[in-house]
């Protein structure tokens, strides 16, 4: 547990330090939006940040773990394990591999577009700039669909995941909702003191 806290602290500090040059060496221009005016930092962005940190590194890490999961399932199939466990592992592997393919498809356009936009940011016509902004927005949307799409990919690719989602969203929600409504609408008798004949 202590190792995890130390690693999280180190990663947080590294990424905070990594973000400081973005504040120092970038500005806003009316025609092009954000731009980087330091040539050394621009080279870092062009040749390391977009291609490696935003593009190749997440793809390589996801692919590596996808291949390791696939090899693990292949090894489990060879062992004497219950069929149900094998099915679960195969579904998990299919989910991971579909996720990796989805990641590559969704991240690649954004990375390529950002490299192109930063490398060739010169004076062009208004129509060219508008088309570039449109392509940038579409690629940026794909980039974020990558993170939001995992739930839907898992829902499509795994029967077990669908059953669990159905159980979690329908049955559990229904139990909580019905239980609250019953408690809110209960009729509770009022305890009264003894009533004498004089009260009438």
Coordinates of N, CA, C and O in Angstrom, one line a residue:
X1 N 0.8 -1.2 0.0 CA 0.0 0.0 0.0 C 0.9 1.3 0.0 O 0.6 2.2 -0.7
X2 N 1.9 1.2 0.8 CA 2.8 2.4 0.8 C 3.5 2.6 -0.6 O 3.7 3.7 -1.0
X3 N 3.9 1.5 -1.2 CA 4.5 1.6 -2.6 C 3.5 2.3 -3.5 O 3.9 3.2 -4.3
X4 N 2.2 1.9 -3.5 CA 1.2 2.6 -4.3 C 1.1 4.1 -4.1 O 1.1 4.9 -5.0
X5 N 1.1 4.4 -2.8 CA 1.0 5.9 -2.5 C 2.3 6.6 -3.0 O 2.2 7.7 -3.5
X6 N 3.4 6.0 -2.8 CA 4.7 6.7 -3.3 C 4.6 6.8 -4.8 O 5.0 7.9 -5.4
X7 N 4.2 5.8 -5.5 CA 4.2 5.8 -7.0 C 3.2 6.9 -7.5 O 3.4 7.6 -8.4
X8 N 2.0 6.9 -6.8 CA 1.0 7.9 -7.2 C 1.5 9.3 -7.0 O 1.3 10.2 -7.8
X9 N 2.2 9.5 -5.9 CA 2.8 10.8 -5.6 C 3.8 11.2 -6.6 O 3.8 12.4 -7.1
X10 N 4.7 10.3 -7.0 CA 5.7 10.6 -8.0 C 5.1 10.9 -9.3 O 5.5 11.9 -10.0
X11 N 4.2 10.1 -9.7 CA 3.5 10.3 -11.0 C 2.8 11.7 -11.0 O 2.9 12.4 -12.0
X12 N 2.1 12.0 -10.0 CA 1.5 13.3 -9.9 C 2.4 14.5 -10.0 O 2.2 15.4 -10.7
X13 N 3.6 14.4 -9.3 CA 4.6 15.4 -9.3 C 5.2 15.6 -10.7 O 5.3 16.7 -11.2
X14 N 5.5 14.4 -11.3 CA 6.0 14.4 -12.7 C 5.1 15.1 -13.7 O 5.5 15.9 -14.5
X15 N 3.8 14.8 -13.6 CA 2.8 15.4 -14.6 C 2.6 16.8 -14.3 O 2.3 17.6 -15.2
X16 N 2.6 17.2 -13.0 CA 2.5 18.7 -12.7 C 3.7 19.4 -13.3 O 3.5 20.5 -13.9
X17 N 4.9 18.9 -13.1 CA 6.1 19.5 -13.6 C 6.1 19.5 -15.2 O 6.5 20.4 -15.8
X18 N 5.5 18.4 -15.7 CA 5.4 18.4 -17.2 C 4.4 19.4 -17.8 O 4.6 19.9 -18.9
X19 N 3.4 19.8 -17.0 CA 2.5 20.8 -17.5 C 2.9 22.2 -17.3 O 2.4 23.1 -18.0
X20 N 3.9 22.5 -16.5 CA 4.4 23.9 -16.3 C 4.9 24.5 -17.6 O 4.5 25.7 -17.9
X21 N 5.7 23.9 -18.5 CA 6.1 24.5 -19.7 C 4.9 24.9 -20.6 O 5.1 25.8 -21.4
X22 N 3.8 24.2 -20.6 CA 2.7 24.5 -21.4 C 2.2 25.9 -21.0 O 1.7 26.7 -21.9
X23 N 2.2 26.2 -19.7 CA 1.8 27.5 -19.3 C 2.8 28.6 -19.6 O 2.4 29.7 -19.9
X24 N 4.1 28.2 -19.6 CA 5.1 29.2 -19.8 C 5.3 29.6 -21.3 O 5.6 30.7 -21.6
X25 N 5.2 28.6 -22.2 CA 5.7 28.8 -23.5 C 4.5 28.7 -24.6 O 4.8 28.6 -25.8
X26 N 3.3 28.9 -24.1 CA 2.2 28.9 -25.1 C 1.4 30.2 -24.9 O 1.4 30.7 -23.8
X27 N 0.7 30.6 -25.9 CA -0.1 31.8 -25.9 C -1.3 31.6 -26.7 O -1.5 30.6 -27.4
X28 N -2.1 32.6 -26.8 CA -3.4 32.6 -27.6 C -3.3 33.7 -28.6 O -3.0 34.9 -28.3
X29 N -3.5 33.3 -29.8 CA -3.5 34.2 -31.0 C -4.9 34.3 -31.6 O -5.6 33.2 -31.6
X30 N -5.3 35.4 -32.1 CA -6.7 35.5 -32.5 C -7.0 34.7 -33.8 O -8.1 34.1 -33.9
X31 N -6.0 34.5 -34.6 CA -6.3 33.8 -35.9 C -6.1 32.3 -35.7 O -6.9 31.5 -36.3
X32 N -5.1 31.9 -34.9 CA -4.8 30.4 -34.9 C -5.2 29.8 -33.5 O -5.0 28.6 -33.4
X33 N -5.6 30.5 -32.6 CA -5.9 30.0 -31.3 C -4.6 29.8 -30.5 O -3.8 30.7 -30.5
X34 N -4.5 28.7 -29.8 CA -3.3 28.4 -29.0 C -2.1 28.2 -29.9 O -2.2 27.5 -30.9
X35 N -1.0 28.8 -29.5 CA 0.3 28.5 -30.3 C 1.4 28.5 -29.3 O 1.4 29.0 -28.2
X36 N 2.5 27.9 -29.7 CA 3.7 27.8 -28.9 C 4.8 28.6 -29.6 O 5.1 28.4 -30.7
X37 N 5.3 29.6 -28.8 CA 6.3 30.5 -29.4 C 7.7 30.1 -29.1 O 8.6 30.8 -29.6
X38 N 8.0 29.1 -28.2 CA 9.4 28.7 -28.0 C 9.7 27.6 -28.9 O 9.0 26.5 -28.9
X39 N 10.8 27.7 -29.7 CA 11.1 26.7 -30.7 C 11.5 25.4 -30.1 O 11.2 24.3 -30.7
X40 N 12.2 25.4 -29.0 CA 12.7 24.2 -28.4 C 11.5 23.4 -27.8 O 11.4 22.2 -28.0
X41 N 10.5 24.1 -27.2 CA 9.3 23.4 -26.7 C 8.5 23.0 -27.8 O 7.8 21.9 -27.7
X42 N 8.4 23.7 -28.9 CA 7.7 23.3 -30.1 C 8.2 22.0 -30.7 O 7.5 21.1 -31.0
X43 N 9.6 21.8 -30.7 CA 10.2 20.6 -31.1 C 9.8 19.4 -30.2 O 9.6 18.3 -30.6
X44 N 9.8 19.7 -28.9 CA 9.4 18.7 -27.9 C 8.0 18.3 -28.2 O 7.7 17.1 -28.2
X45 N 7.1 19.2 -28.4 CA 5.7 18.9 -28.7 C 5.5 18.1 -30.0 O 4.8 17.1 -30.0
X46 N 6.2 18.5 -31.0 CA 6.1 17.9 -32.3 C 6.7 16.5 -32.3 O 6.1 15.6 -32.9
X47 N 7.8 16.3 -31.7 CA 8.6 15.0 -31.9 C 8.5 14.1 -30.7 O 9.0 13.0 -30.8
X48 N 8.0 14.6 -29.6 CA 7.9 13.7 -28.4 C 6.5 13.6 -27.8 O 5.9 12.5 -27.6
X49 N 5.9 14.8 -27.5 CA 4.6 14.8 -26.8 C 3.5 14.1 -27.6 O 2.9 13.2 -27.1
X50 N 3.2 14.7 -28.8 CA 2.1 14.2 -29.5 C 2.4 12.8 -30.1 O 1.5 11.9 -29.9
X51 N 3.5 12.5 -30.7 CA 3.7 11.2 -31.3 C 3.9 10.1 -30.2 O 3.4 9.0 -30.3
X52 N 4.7 10.4 -29.1 CA 5.1 9.4 -28.2 C 4.1 9.3 -27.0 O 3.4 8.3 -26.8
X53 N 4.0 10.4 -26.2 CA 3.2 10.4 -25.0 C 1.7 10.3 -25.3 O 1.0 9.6 -24.5
X54 N 1.2 11.0 -26.3 CA -0.2 10.9 -26.6 C -0.6 9.8 -27.6 O -1.7 9.5 -27.6
X55 N 0.4 9.4 -28.3 CA 0.0 8.4 -29.4 C 0.6 7.0 -29.2 O -0.1 6.1 -28.8
X56 N 1.9 6.9 -29.4 CA 2.5 5.5 -29.4 C 2.5 4.9 -28.1 O 2.2 3.7 -28.0
X57 N 2.8 5.6 -27.0 CA 3.0 5.0 -25.7 C 1.7 4.4 -25.2 O 1.7 3.2 -24.8
X58 N 0.5 5.1 -25.2 CA -0.7 4.5 -24.8 C -1.1 3.3 -25.6 O -1.6 2.2 -25.1
X59 N -0.8 3.4 -26.9 CA -1.1 2.2 -27.8 C -0.3 1.0 -27.5 O -0.7 -0.1 -27.4
X60 N 1.0 1.3 -27.3 CA 2.0 0.2 -27.0 C 1.6 -0.5 -25.7 O 1.6 -1.7 -25.6
X61 N 1.4 0.3 -24.7 CA 1.0 -0.2 -23.3 C -0.3 -1.0 -23.4 O -0.3 -2.2 -22.9
X62 N -1.3 -0.5 -24.1 CA -2.5 -1.2 -24.2 C -2.4 -2.5 -25.0 O -2.9 -3.6 -24.6
X63 N -1.6 -2.4 -26.1 CA -1.4 -3.6 -26.9 C -0.6 -4.7 -26.1 O -0.9 -5.9 -26.2
X64 N 0.4 -4.2 -25.4 CA 1.2 -5.2 -24.6 C 0.3 -5.9 -23.6 O 0.4 -7.1 -23.5
X65 N -0.5 -5.2 -22.8 CA -1.3 -5.8 -21.8 C -2.4 -6.7 -22.5 O -2.8 -7.7 -21.9
X66 N -2.9 -6.3 -23.7 CA -3.8 -7.1 -24.4 C -3.2 -8.4 -24.8 O -3.8 -9.5 -24.7
X67 N -2.0 -8.4 -25.3 CA -1.3 -9.6 -25.7 C -1.0 -10.5 -24.5 O -1.2 -11.7 -24.6
X68 N -0.6 -9.9 -23.4 CA -0.4 -10.6 -22.2 C -1.6 -11.3 -21.7 O -1.6 -12.5 -21.2
X69 N -2.7 -10.6 -21.8 CA -4.0 -11.2 -21.4 C -4.4 -12.4 -22.3 O -4.9 -13.4 -21.8
X70 N -4.2 -12.2 -23.6 CA -4.4 -13.3 -24.5 C -3.6 -14.5 -24.3 O -4.1 -15.6 -24.2
X71 N -2.3 -14.3 -24.0 CA -1.4 -15.4 -23.7 C -1.8 -16.1 -22.4 O -1.8 -17.3 -22.3
X72 N -2.3 -15.3 -21.4 CA -2.7 -15.9 -20.2 C -3.9 -16.8 -20.4 O -4.0 -17.8 -19.8
X73 N -4.9 -16.3 -21.2 CA -6.0 -17.1 -21.5 C -5.7 -18.4 -22.2 O -6.2 -19.5 -21.9
X74 N -4.7 -18.3 -23.2 CA -4.3 -19.5 -23.9 C -3.7 -20.5 -22.9 O -3.8 -21.7 -23.1
X75 N -2.9 -20.0 -21.9 CA -2.3 -20.9 -21.0 C -3.3 -21.5 -20.1 O -3.2 -22.6 -19.7
X76 N -4.4 -20.7 -19.7 CA -5.4 -21.2 -18.9 C -6.2 -22.3 -19.6 O -6.6 -23.3 -19.0
X77 N -6.4 -22.2 -20.9 CA -7.1 -23.2 -21.7 C -6.4 -24.5 -21.6 O -7.1 -25.6 -21.5
X78 N -5.1 -24.5 -21.6 CA -4.3 -25.8 -21.5 C -4.5 -26.5 -20.2 O -4.3 -27.7 -20.1
X79 N -4.7 -25.7 -19.1 CA -4.8 -26.3 -17.8 C -6.2 -26.9 -17.6 O -7.1 -26.6 -18.4
X80 N -6.3 -27.7 -16.6 CA -7.6 -28.3 -16.3 C -8.3 -27.4 -15.4 O -8.1 -27.3 -14.2
X81 N -9.2 -26.6 -16.1 CA -10.0 -25.6 -15.3 C -11.4 -25.8 -15.7 O -11.7 -26.3 -16.8
X82 N -12.3 -25.4 -14.9 CA -13.8 -25.5 -15.2 C -14.1 -24.7 -16.5 O -13.5 -23.7 -16.7
X83 N -15.1 -25.2 -17.2 CA -15.4 -24.6 -18.5 C -16.0 -23.2 -18.3 O -15.7 -22.3 -19.0
X84 N -16.7 -23.0 -17.2 CA -17.3 -21.7 -16.9 C -16.2 -20.7 -16.7 O -16.3 -19.6 -17.2
X85 N -15.1 -21.1 -16.0 CA -14.0 -20.1 -15.8 C -13.3 -19.8 -17.1 O -12.9 -18.7 -17.3
X86 N -13.2 -20.8 -17.9 CA -12.6 -20.6 -19.2 C -13.4 -19.6 -20.1 O -12.8 -18.7 -20.7
X87 N -14.7 -19.7 -20.0 CA -15.6 -18.8 -20.8 C -15.4 -17.4 -20.3 O -15.4 -16.5 -21.1
X88 N -15.4 -17.2 -18.9 CA -15.2 -15.9 -18.4 C -13.9 -15.3 -18.8 O -13.8 -14.1 -19.2
X89 N -12.8 -16.1 -18.8 CA -11.5 -15.6 -19.2 C -11.5 -15.2 -20.7 O -10.9 -14.2 -21.1
X90 N -12.2 -16.0 -21.5 CA -12.2 -15.7 -22.9 C -13.0 -14.4 -23.2 O -12.6 -13.6 -24.0
X91 N -14.1 -14.3 -22.5 CA -14.8 -13.0 -22.6 C -14.0 -11.8 -22.2 O -14.0 -10.8 -22.8
X92 N -13.3 -12.0 -21.1 CA -12.4 -10.9 -20.6 C -11.4 -10.5 -21.7 O -11.1 -9.4 -22.0
X93 N -10.8 -11.5 -22.2 CA -9.7 -11.3 -23.3 C -10.3 -10.7 -24.5 O -9.7 -9.7 -25.1
X94 N -11.5 -11.1 -24.9 CA -12.1 -10.5 -26.1 C -12.4 -9.0 -25.8 O -12.2 -8.1 -26.6
X95 N -12.9 -8.7 -24.6 CA -13.1 -7.3 -24.2 C -11.9 -6.5 -24.2 O -11.9 -5.3 -24.7
X96 N -10.8 -7.0 -23.8 CA -9.5 -6.3 -23.7 C -9.0 -6.0 -25.2 O -8.6 -4.9 -25.5
X97 N -9.1 -7.1 -26.0 CA -8.6 -6.9 -27.4 C -9.4 -5.9 -28.2 O -8.9 -5.1 -28.9
X98 N -10.7 -6.0 -28.0 CA -11.6 -5.0 -28.6 C -11.3 -3.6 -28.2 O -11.3 -2.6 -28.9
X99 N -11.0 -3.5 -26.9 CA -10.7 -2.2 -26.3 C -9.4 -1.6 -26.9 O -9.3 -0.4 -27.2
X100 N -8.4 -2.5 -27.1 CA -7.1 -2.1 -27.7 C -7.3 -1.6 -29.1 O -6.8 -0.5 -29.5
X101 N -8.1 -2.3 -29.9 CA -8.4 -1.9 -31.3 C -9.1 -0.6 -31.3 O -8.8 0.3 -32.1
X102 N -10.1 -0.5 -30.4 CA -10.8 0.8 -30.4 C -9.9 2.0 -30.0 O -10.0 3.1 -30.5
X103 N -9.0 1.7 -29.1 CA -8.1 2.8 -28.6 C -7.2 3.2 -29.8 O -7.0 4.4 -30.0
X104 N -6.7 2.3 -30.6 CA -5.9 2.7 -31.8 C -6.7 3.5 -32.8 O -6.2 4.5 -33.3
X105 N -7.9 3.0 -33.0 CA -8.7 3.7 -34.0 C -9.1 5.1 -33.6 O -9.1 6.1 -34.4
X106 N -9.4 5.3 -32.3 CA -9.8 6.6 -31.8 C -8.7 7.6 -31.5 O -8.9 8.8 -31.7
X107 N -7.5 7.1 -31.1 CA -6.4 8.0 -30.8 C -5.6 8.5 -32.0 O -5.2 9.6 -32.1
X108 N -5.5 7.6 -33.0 CA -4.6 7.9 -34.1 C -5.0 9.2 -34.9 O -4.1 10.0 -35.2
X109 N -6.3 9.4 -35.2 CA -6.6 10.6 -35.9 C -6.2 11.9 -35.2 O -5.7 12.9 -35.8
X110 N -6.4 11.9 -33.9 CA -6.1 13.1 -33.1 C -4.6 13.4 -33.1 O -4.2 14.5 -33.3
X111 N -3.9 12.3 -32.9 CA -2.4 12.5 -32.8 C -1.9 13.0 -34.2 O -1.1 13.9 -34.2
X112 N -2.3 12.4 -35.3 CA -1.9 12.8 -36.6 C -2.3 14.2 -36.9 O -1.5 15.0 -37.5
X113 N -3.5 14.6 -36.5 CA -4.0 15.9 -36.8 C -3.3 16.9 -36.0 O -2.9 18.0 -36.5
X114 N -3.0 16.7 -34.7 CA -2.2 17.6 -33.9 C -0.8 17.8 -34.4 O -0.3 18.9 -34.5
X115 N -0.2 16.7 -34.9 CA 1.2 16.9 -35.4 C 1.1 17.7 -36.7 O 2.0 18.7 -36.9
X116 N 0.2 17.5 -37.5 CA 0.0 18.3 -38.8 C -0.3 19.7 -38.4 O 0.3 20.6 -39.0
X117 N -1.2 20.0 -37.5 CA -1.6 21.3 -37.2 C -0.5 22.1 -36.6 O -0.3 23.3 -36.9
X118 N 0.3 21.5 -35.7 CA 1.4 22.2 -35.1 C 2.6 22.4 -36.1 O 3.2 23.5 -36.1
X119 N 2.9 21.4 -36.9 CA 4.0 21.5 -37.8 C 3.8 22.4 -39.0 O 4.7 23.1 -39.4
X120 N 2.6 22.5 -39.5 CA 2.3 23.4 -40.6 C 1.4 24.5 -40.3 O 0.5 24.9 -41.1
X121 N 1.6 25.2 -39.2 CA 0.8 26.3 -38.8 C 1.4 27.6 -39.4 O 2.2 28.2 -38.9
X122 N 1.0 27.8 -40.6 CA 1.4 29.0 -41.4 C 0.2 29.8 -41.8 O -0.9 29.3 -41.6
X123 N 0.4 30.9 -42.5 CA -0.8 31.7 -43.0 C -1.4 30.9 -44.2 O -0.8 30.7 -45.2
X124 N -2.7 30.6 -44.0 CA -3.4 29.9 -45.1 C -4.7 30.7 -45.2 O -5.0 31.7 -44.5
X125 N -5.5 30.3 -46.2 CA -6.8 31.0 -46.4 C -7.8 30.7 -45.2 O -7.6 29.8 -44.4
X126 N -8.8 31.5 -45.1 CA -9.8 31.3 -44.1 C -10.5 30.0 -44.2 O -10.8 29.3 -43.2
X127 N -10.8 29.6 -45.5 CA -11.4 28.3 -45.7 C -10.5 27.1 -45.2 O -11.0 26.2 -44.6
X128 N -9.2 27.2 -45.5 CA -8.3 26.2 -45.1 C -8.3 26.1 -43.5 O -8.3 25.0 -43.0
X129 N -8.2 27.2 -42.9 CA -8.2 27.2 -41.4 C -9.5 26.7 -40.8 O -9.5 25.9 -39.8
X130 N -10.7 27.0 -41.5 CA -12.0 26.5 -41.0 C -12.0 24.9 -41.2 O -12.5 24.2 -40.3
X131 N -11.5 24.4 -42.3 CA -11.5 23.0 -42.5 C -10.6 22.3 -41.5 O -10.9 21.3 -40.9
X132 N -9.4 22.9 -41.2 CA -8.5 22.4 -40.2 C -9.1 22.4 -38.8 O -9.0 21.4 -38.0
X133 N -9.9 23.4 -38.5 CA -10.5 23.5 -37.2 C -11.6 22.4 -37.1 O -11.8 21.7 -36.0
X134 N -12.4 22.2 -38.2 CA -13.4 21.2 -38.2 C -12.8 19.8 -38.0 O -13.2 19.0 -37.2
X135 N -11.7 19.5 -38.7 CA -11.0 18.2 -38.6 C -10.5 18.1 -37.2 O -10.5 17.0 -36.6
X136 N -9.9 19.1 -36.6 CA -9.4 19.1 -35.2 C -10.5 18.8 -34.2 O -10.3 17.9 -33.3
X137 N -11.7 19.4 -34.4 CA -12.8 19.1 -33.5 C -13.3 17.7 -33.6 O -13.6 17.0 -32.6
X138 N -13.4 17.2 -34.8 CA -13.8 15.8 -35.0 C -12.8 14.8 -34.4 O -13.2 13.9 -33.7
X139 N -11.5 15.0 -34.7 CA -10.5 14.2 -34.1 C -10.4 14.2 -32.6 O -10.3 13.2 -31.9
X140 N -10.7 15.4 -32.1 CA -10.7 15.6 -30.6 C -11.9 14.9 -30.0 O -11.8 14.3 -28.9
X141 N -13.0 14.9 -30.7 CA -14.2 14.2 -30.2 C -13.9 12.7 -30.2 O -14.3 11.9 -29.3
X142 N -13.3 12.2 -31.3 CA -12.9 10.7 -31.3 C -11.9 10.4 -30.2 O -12.1 9.3 -29.6
X143 N -11.0 11.3 -29.9 CA -10.1 11.1 -28.8 C -10.8 10.9 -27.5 O -10.4 10.0 -26.7
X144 N -11.8 11.7 -27.2 CA -12.6 11.5 -26.0 C -13.6 10.4 -26.0 O -14.0 9.9 -24.9
X145 N -14.1 10.1 -27.2 CA -15.0 8.9 -27.3 C -14.2 7.6 -26.8 O -14.8 6.7 -26.3
X146 N -12.9 7.6 -27.0 CA -12.1 6.5 -26.6 C -12.3 6.2 -25.1 O -12.4 5.1 -24.7
X147 N -12.4 7.2 -24.3 CA -12.6 7.0 -22.9 C -14.0 6.7 -22.5 O -14.3 5.9 -21.6
X148 N -14.9 7.3 -23.2 CA -16.3 7.1 -22.9 C -16.9 5.8 -23.5 O -17.9 5.3 -23.1
X149 N -16.2 5.4 -24.6 CA -16.7 4.2 -25.3 C -16.5 2.9 -24.7 O -17.0 1.9 -25.1
X150 N -15.6 2.8 -23.7 CA -15.3 1.5 -23.1 C -16.5 0.8 -22.5 O -16.7 -0.4 -22.7
X151 N -17.4 1.5 -21.9 CA -18.6 0.9 -21.3 C -19.4 0.3 -22.4 O -19.9 -0.9 -22.3
X152 N -19.6 1.0 -23.5 CA -20.5 0.4 -24.6 C -19.8 -0.7 -25.3 O -20.4 -1.7 -25.7
X153 N -18.5 -0.7 -25.4 CA -17.7 -1.8 -26.0 C -17.9 -3.0 -25.2 O -18.1 -4.1 -25.7
X154 N -17.7 -2.9 -23.9 CA -17.9 -4.0 -23.0 C -19.3 -4.5 -23.0 O -19.5 -5.7 -22.9
X155 N -20.2 -3.6 -23.1 CA -21.6 -4.0 -23.1 C -21.9 -4.9 -24.4 O -22.7 -5.8 -24.3
X156 N -21.3 -4.5 -25.5 CA -21.6 -5.2 -26.8 C -20.8 -6.5 -26.8 O -21.4 -7.5 -27.3
X157 N -19.6 -6.6 -26.2 CA -18.8 -7.7 -26.4 C -18.9 -8.9 -25.4 O -18.4 -9.9 -25.6
X158 N -19.6 -8.6 -24.3 CA -19.6 -9.6 -23.3 C -21.1 -9.9 -22.7 O -21.7 -8.9 -22.2
X159 N -21.5 -11.1 -22.8 CA -22.8 -11.5 -22.2 C -22.8 -11.3 -20.7 O -23.8 -10.8 -20.1
X160 N -21.8 -11.7 -20.1 CA -21.7 -11.6 -18.6 C -21.7 -10.2 -18.2 O -22.4 -9.8 -17.2
X161 N -21.0 -9.3 -18.9 CA -21.1 -7.9 -18.5 C -22.5 -7.3 -18.7 O -22.9 -6.5 -17.8
X162 N -23.2 -7.7 -19.7 CA -24.5 -7.3 -19.9 C -25.4 -7.7 -18.8 O -26.3 -6.9 -18.3
X163 N -25.3 -9.0 -18.4 CA -26.1 -9.5 -17.3 C -25.8 -8.7 -16.0 O -26.7 -8.3 -15.2
X164 N -24.5 -8.4 -15.7 CA -24.2 -7.7 -14.5 C -24.7 -6.2 -14.6 O -25.2 -5.7 -13.6
X165 N -24.6 -5.6 -15.7 CA -25.2 -4.2 -15.9 C -26.7 -4.3 -15.7 O -27.2 -3.4 -15.0
X166 N -27.3 -5.2 -16.3 CA -28.8 -5.4 -16.1 C -29.1 -5.5 -14.6 O -30.0 -4.9 -14.1
X167 N -28.4 -6.4 -14.0 CA -28.6 -6.6 -12.5 C -28.4 -5.4 -11.7 O -29.2 -5.0 -10.9
X168 N -27.3 -4.7 -12.0 CA -26.9 -3.5 -11.2 C -27.9 -2.3 -11.5 O -28.4 -1.7 -10.5
X169 N -28.2 -2.1 -12.7 CA -29.1 -0.9 -13.0 C -30.6 -1.2 -12.8 O -31.3 -0.3 -12.4
X170 N -31.0 -2.4 -13.1 CA -32.5 -2.6 -13.1 C -32.9 -3.2 -11.7 O -33.7 -2.6 -11.0
X171 N -32.3 -4.3 -11.3 CA -32.7 -4.9 -10.1 C -32.3 -4.1 -8.8 O -33.2 -3.9 -8.0
X172 N -31.1 -3.7 -8.7 CA -30.7 -3.0 -7.6 C -31.4 -1.6 -7.5 O -31.8 -1.2 -6.4
X173 N -31.4 -0.9 -8.6 CA -32.1 0.4 -8.6 C -33.6 0.2 -8.2 O -34.1 1.0 -7.5
X174 N -34.2 -0.8 -8.8 CA -35.6 -1.1 -8.5 C -35.8 -1.4 -7.0 O -36.8 -0.9 -6.4
X175 N -34.9 -2.1 -6.4 CA -35.0 -2.4 -5.0 C -34.9 -1.2 -4.2 O -35.7 -0.9 -3.2
X176 N -33.9 -0.4 -4.5 CA -33.7 0.9 -3.7 C -34.9 1.8 -3.9 O -35.4 2.4 -3.0
X177 N -35.3 2.0 -5.2 CA -36.4 2.9 -5.5 C -37.7 2.4 -4.8 O -38.4 3.2 -4.2
X178 N -38.0 1.2 -4.9 CA -39.3 0.7 -4.3 C -39.2 0.7 -2.8 O -40.2 1.0 -2.1
X179 N -38.1 0.4 -2.2 CA -37.9 0.4 -0.7 C -38.1 1.9 -0.2 O -38.8 2.1 0.8
X180 N -37.6 2.8 -0.9 CA -37.7 4.2 -0.5 C -39.2 4.7 -0.6 O -39.7 5.3 0.3
X181 N -39.8 4.3 -1.6 CA -41.2 4.7 -1.8 C -42.1 4.0 -0.7 O -43.0 4.7 -0.2
X182 N -41.8 2.8 -0.4 CA -42.6 2.2 0.6 C -42.4 2.8 2.0 O -43.4 3.1 2.7
X183 N -41.2 3.2 2.3 CA -40.9 3.8 3.6 C -41.5 5.2 3.6 O -42.0 5.7 4.6
X184 N -41.6 5.9 2.5 CA -42.1 7.3 2.5 C -43.6 7.3 2.6 O -44.2 8.2 3.1
X185 N -44.3 6.2 2.1 CA -45.7 6.2 2.1 C -46.4 5.4 3.2 O -47.5 5.1 3.1
X186 N -45.6 5.0 4.2 CA -46.2 4.1 5.2 C -47.1 5.0 6.1 O -46.8 6.1 6.4
X187 N -48.1 4.3 6.6 CA -49.0 4.9 7.5 C -48.7 4.4 8.9 O -48.7 3.2 9.1
X188 N -48.4 5.3 9.8 CA -48.0 4.9 11.1 C -49.2 5.4 12.1 O -49.6 6.6 12.1
X189 N -49.7 4.5 12.9 CA -50.7 4.9 13.8 C -50.1 5.8 14.9 O -49.0 5.7 15.3
X190 N -51.0 6.8 15.3 CA -50.6 7.7 16.3 C -51.0 7.2 17.7 O -52.1 6.8 17.9
X191 N -50.0 7.1 18.5 CA -50.3 6.7 19.9 C -51.0 7.8 20.7 O -50.5 8.9 20.7
X192 N -52.2 7.4 21.2 CA -52.9 8.4 21.9 C -53.1 8.0 23.4 O -53.0 6.8 23.7
X193 N -53.2 9.0 24.2 CA -53.4 8.7 25.6 C -54.9 8.2 25.8 O -55.7 8.3 24.9
X194 N -55.1 7.7 27.0 CA -56.5 7.3 27.3 C -57.5 8.4 27.1 O -57.3 9.5 27.6
X195 N -58.6 8.0 26.5 CA -59.7 9.0 26.3 C -60.8 8.7 27.3 O -61.3 7.6 27.4
X196 N -61.2 9.7 28.0 CA -62.3 9.5 29.0 C -63.6 9.9 28.3 O -63.6 10.5 27.2
X197 N -64.7 9.6 29.0 CA -66.0 9.9 28.5 C -66.2 11.4 28.5 O -67.1 11.9 27.7
X198 N -65.5 12.1 29.3 CA -65.7 13.6 29.4 C -65.2 14.3 28.1 O -65.7 15.4 27.9
X199 N -64.3 13.7 27.4 CA -63.8 14.3 26.2 C -64.8 14.4 25.1 O -64.7 15.2 24.2
X200 N -65.8 13.5 25.1 CA -66.8 13.5 24.1 C -67.8 14.6 24.4 O -68.7 15.0 24.4

